[in-house]
mmCIF file of C-alpha atoms in Angstrom:
data_model
loop_
_atom_site.group_PDB
_atom_site.id
_atom_site.type_symbol
_atom_site.label_atom_id
_atom_site.label_comp_id
_atom_site.label_asym_id
_atom_site.label_seq_id
_atom_site.Cartn_x
_atom_site.Cartn_y
_atom_site.Cartn_z
ATOM 1 C CA MET A 1 164.956 150.996 171.079
ATOM 2 C CA LYS A 2 161.395 150.537 169.888
ATOM 3 C CA ARG A 3 161.679 153.528 167.612
ATOM 4 C CA TYR A 4 164.626 152.100 165.712
ATOM 5 C CA TRP A 5 162.841 148.985 164.569
ATOM 6 C CA LEU A 6 159.804 151.099 163.598
ATOM 7 C CA GLN A 7 162.048 153.302 161.436
ATOM 8 C CA TRP A 8 163.599 150.226 159.849
ATOM 9 C CA LEU A 9 160.146 148.851 159.194
ATOM 10 C CA THR A 10 159.017 152.028 157.417
ATOM 11 C CA LEU A 11 162.251 152.081 155.378
ATOM 12 C CA ALA A 12 161.675 148.450 154.394
ATOM 13 C CA MET A 13 158.099 149.259 153.367
ATOM 14 C CA LEU A 14 159.312 152.203 151.259
ATOM 15 C CA ALA A 15 161.930 149.972 149.606
ATOM 16 C CA VAL A 16 159.297 147.345 148.793
ATOM 17 C CA MET A 17 157.007 150.026 147.343
ATOM 18 C CA LEU A 18 159.824 151.404 145.171
ATOM 19 C CA VAL A 19 160.667 147.925 143.881
ATOM 20 C CA THR A 20 157.026 147.216 143.006
ATOM 21 C CA LEU A 21 156.692 150.474 141.072
ATOM 22 C CA THR A 22 159.310 149.423 138.533
ATOM 23 C CA GLY A 23 158.203 147.246 135.659
ATOM 24 C CA CYS A 24 159.411 145.212 132.716
ATOM 25 C CA ARG A 25 157.741 147.317 130.046
ATOM 26 C CA SER A 26 159.465 149.489 127.534
ATOM 27 C CA VAL A 27 158.117 151.597 124.695
ATOM 28 C CA LYS A 28 159.434 150.918 121.201
ATOM 29 C CA TYR A 29 158.545 152.468 117.879
ATOM 30 C CA ILE A 30 157.972 149.844 115.206
ATOM 31 C CA PRO A 31 157.806 150.969 111.577
ATOM 32 C CA VAL A 32 154.577 149.839 109.912
ATOM 33 C CA THR A 33 153.953 150.282 106.217
ATOM 34 C CA GLU A 34 150.618 151.432 104.911
ATOM 35 C CA TYR A 35 149.729 150.652 101.326
ATOM 36 C CA ARG A 36 147.727 153.030 99.198
ATOM 37 C CA ASP A 37 146.517 152.441 95.668
ATOM 38 C CA ARG A 38 145.872 155.312 93.344
ATOM 39 C CA TYR A 39 145.043 155.425 89.676
ATOM 40 C CA VAL A 40 146.621 158.000 87.403
ATOM 41 C CA SER A 41 144.845 158.597 84.097
ATOM 42 C CA LYS A 42 146.398 160.531 81.239
ATOM 43 C CA THR A 43 144.316 161.368 78.183
ATOM 44 C CA ASP A 44 145.879 162.467 74.909
ATOM 45 C CA SER A 45 143.694 163.825 72.126
ATOM 46 C CA PHE A 46 145.074 164.750 68.767
ATOM 47 C CA ILE A 47 143.772 165.501 65.301
ATOM 48 C CA LYS A 48 145.396 163.999 62.263
ATOM 49 C CA THR A 49 144.650 165.416 58.853
ATOM 50 C CA ASP A 50 145.366 163.585 55.674
ATOM 51 C CA SER A 51 144.904 165.358 52.365
ATOM 52 C CA VAL A 52 145.358 163.983 48.874
ATOM 53 C CA TYR A 53 145.437 166.271 45.865
ATOM 54 C CA LEU A 54 145.367 164.389 42.616
ATOM 55 C CA HIS A 55 145.801 166.266 39.364
ATOM 56 C CA ASP A 56 145.828 164.300 36.158
ATOM 57 C CA SER A 57 145.798 165.886 32.759
ATOM 58 C CA VAL A 58 146.319 164.568 29.254
ATOM 59 C CA SER A 59 146.728 167.048 26.438
ATOM 60 C CA VAL A 60 147.309 166.034 22.830
ATOM 61 C CA PHE A 61 147.276 168.743 20.186
ATOM 62 C CA THR A 62 147.705 168.460 16.479
ATOM 63 C CA LYS A 63 146.589 171.181 14.131
ATOM 64 C CA GLY A 64 146.593 169.476 10.819
ATOM 65 C CA ASP A 65 143.768 166.945 10.632
ATOM 66 C CA THR A 66 142.708 168.160 13.980
ATOM 67 C CA VAL A 67 143.178 165.893 16.993
ATOM 68 C CA TYR A 68 142.536 167.671 20.212
ATOM 69 C CA ILE A 69 142.385 165.542 23.347
ATOM 70 C CA ALA A 70 142.456 167.342 26.603
ATOM 71 C CA LYS A 71 141.547 165.441 29.721
ATOM 72 C CA THR A 72 141.915 167.123 33.039
ATOM 73 C CA ARG A 73 140.975 165.375 36.247
ATOM 74 C CA TYR A 74 141.141 166.899 39.720
ATOM 75 C CA LYS A 75 140.520 164.932 42.878
ATOM 76 C CA ASP A 76 140.697 166.456 46.284
ATOM 77 C CA ARG A 77 140.374 164.188 49.283
ATOM 78 C CA PHE A 78 140.438 165.546 52.808
ATOM 79 C CA LYS A 79 140.493 163.134 55.662
ATOM 80 C CA ILE A 80 140.393 164.297 59.265
ATOM 81 C CA VAL A 81 140.974 161.666 61.935
ATOM 82 C CA TYR A 82 140.326 162.331 65.621
ATOM 83 C CA HIS A 83 142.283 160.124 68.009
ATOM 84 C CA THR A 84 141.784 159.963 71.746
ATOM 85 C CA LYS A 85 144.151 157.776 73.742
ATOM 86 C CA THR A 86 143.731 157.232 77.499
ATOM 87 C CA ASP A 87 146.455 155.627 79.591
ATOM 88 C CA THR A 88 145.626 154.489 83.125
ATOM 89 C CA VAL A 89 148.433 153.550 85.481
ATOM 90 C CA ALA A 90 147.805 151.903 88.858
ATOM 91 C CA VAL A 91 150.340 153.133 91.419
ATOM 92 C CA HIS A 92 150.839 151.033 94.567
ATOM 93 C CA ASP A 93 152.560 153.226 97.193
ATOM 94 C CA SER A 94 153.933 152.049 100.512
ATOM 95 C CA ILE A 95 154.194 154.702 103.226
ATOM 96 C CA PRO A 96 156.104 153.743 106.394
ATOM 97 C CA TYR A 97 155.095 155.399 109.664
ATOM 98 C CA PRO A 98 156.140 154.593 113.250
ATOM 99 C CA VAL A 99 153.680 152.994 115.670
ATOM 100 C CA LYS A 100 154.143 153.221 119.448
ATOM 101 C CA VAL A 101 154.017 149.711 120.960
ATOM 102 C CA GLU A 102 154.589 148.701 124.581
ATOM 103 C CA VAL A 103 156.806 145.646 124.679
ATOM 104 C CA GLU A 104 156.765 143.482 127.788
ATOM 105 C CA LYS A 105 159.502 140.984 128.440
ATOM 106 C CA GLY A 106 158.323 137.499 129.390
ATOM 107 C CA GLN A 107 159.072 136.079 132.813
ATOM 108 C CA SER A 108 161.102 132.975 133.457
ATOM 109 C CA ALA A 109 160.146 130.357 136.072
ATOM 110 C CA ILE A 110 162.526 131.849 138.645
ATOM 111 C CA ASP A 111 161.023 135.292 138.124
ATOM 112 C CA LYS A 112 157.531 133.872 138.676
ATOM 113 C CA VAL A 113 158.663 132.249 141.939
ATOM 114 C CA PHE A 114 160.165 135.524 143.141
ATOM 115 C CA VAL A 115 156.972 137.394 142.246
ATOM 116 C CA TRP A 116 154.933 134.892 144.255
ATOM 117 C CA LEU A 117 157.335 135.173 147.206
ATOM 118 C CA GLY A 118 157.157 138.966 146.986
ATOM 119 C CA LYS A 119 153.365 138.899 147.110
ATOM 120 C CA MET A 120 153.424 136.647 150.167
ATOM 121 C CA ALA A 121 156.006 138.910 151.840
ATOM 122 C CA GLY A 122 153.829 141.940 151.099
ATOM 123 C CA ILE A 123 150.780 140.264 152.607
ATOM 124 C CA LEU A 124 152.779 139.281 155.712
ATOM 125 C CA LEU A 125 154.150 142.815 155.970
ATOM 126 C CA VAL A 126 150.652 144.289 155.849
ATOM 127 C CA VAL A 127 149.411 141.797 158.468
ATOM 128 C CA PHE A 128 152.339 142.537 160.829
ATOM 129 C CA THR A 129 151.880 146.307 160.411
ATOM 130 C CA VAL A 130 148.198 146.025 161.231
ATOM 131 C CA LEU A 131 149.035 143.933 164.313
ATOM 132 C CA ILE A 132 151.709 146.376 165.476
ATOM 133 C CA VAL A 133 149.442 149.389 165.038
ATOM 134 C CA TYR A 134 146.631 147.519 166.833
ATOM 135 C CA ASN A 135 148.962 146.707 169.789
ATOM 136 C CA LEU A 136 150.224 150.313 169.957
ATOM 137 C CA VAL A 137 146.688 151.708 169.980
ATOM 138 C CA ARG A 138 145.489 149.175 172.553
ATOM 139 C CA LYS A 139 148.356 149.995 174.955
ATOM 140 C CA HIS A 140 147.590 153.718 174.950
#
């Protein structure tokens, strides 16, 4: 008869230990965005040539009572223009990546009362087990 209540006591202690090992936590992955700024520069260089050839000539000929007018004018203009254009673009990237976060559910007032009662029951259980073991050792 004594052995049966001792077995029930150990089963009750195992049940209490299993209940206390469970928790209210769960792991969730929350997407968090990270922002990165980068600057992209593009440089364009080009050469522009501008040339002007001007040819002007006036020729007047008469043979009798001689009038000879010959004007010839040449102008060559070469213009070389170097252009360098730089465009800078600021790129603002957002990169989402998951973050592992442990989420714990809050306790209500009833849950807090049950936790307190469970702690008291655990303390009483430990005290009674110590007393029972002490009585068993003292009898032998």
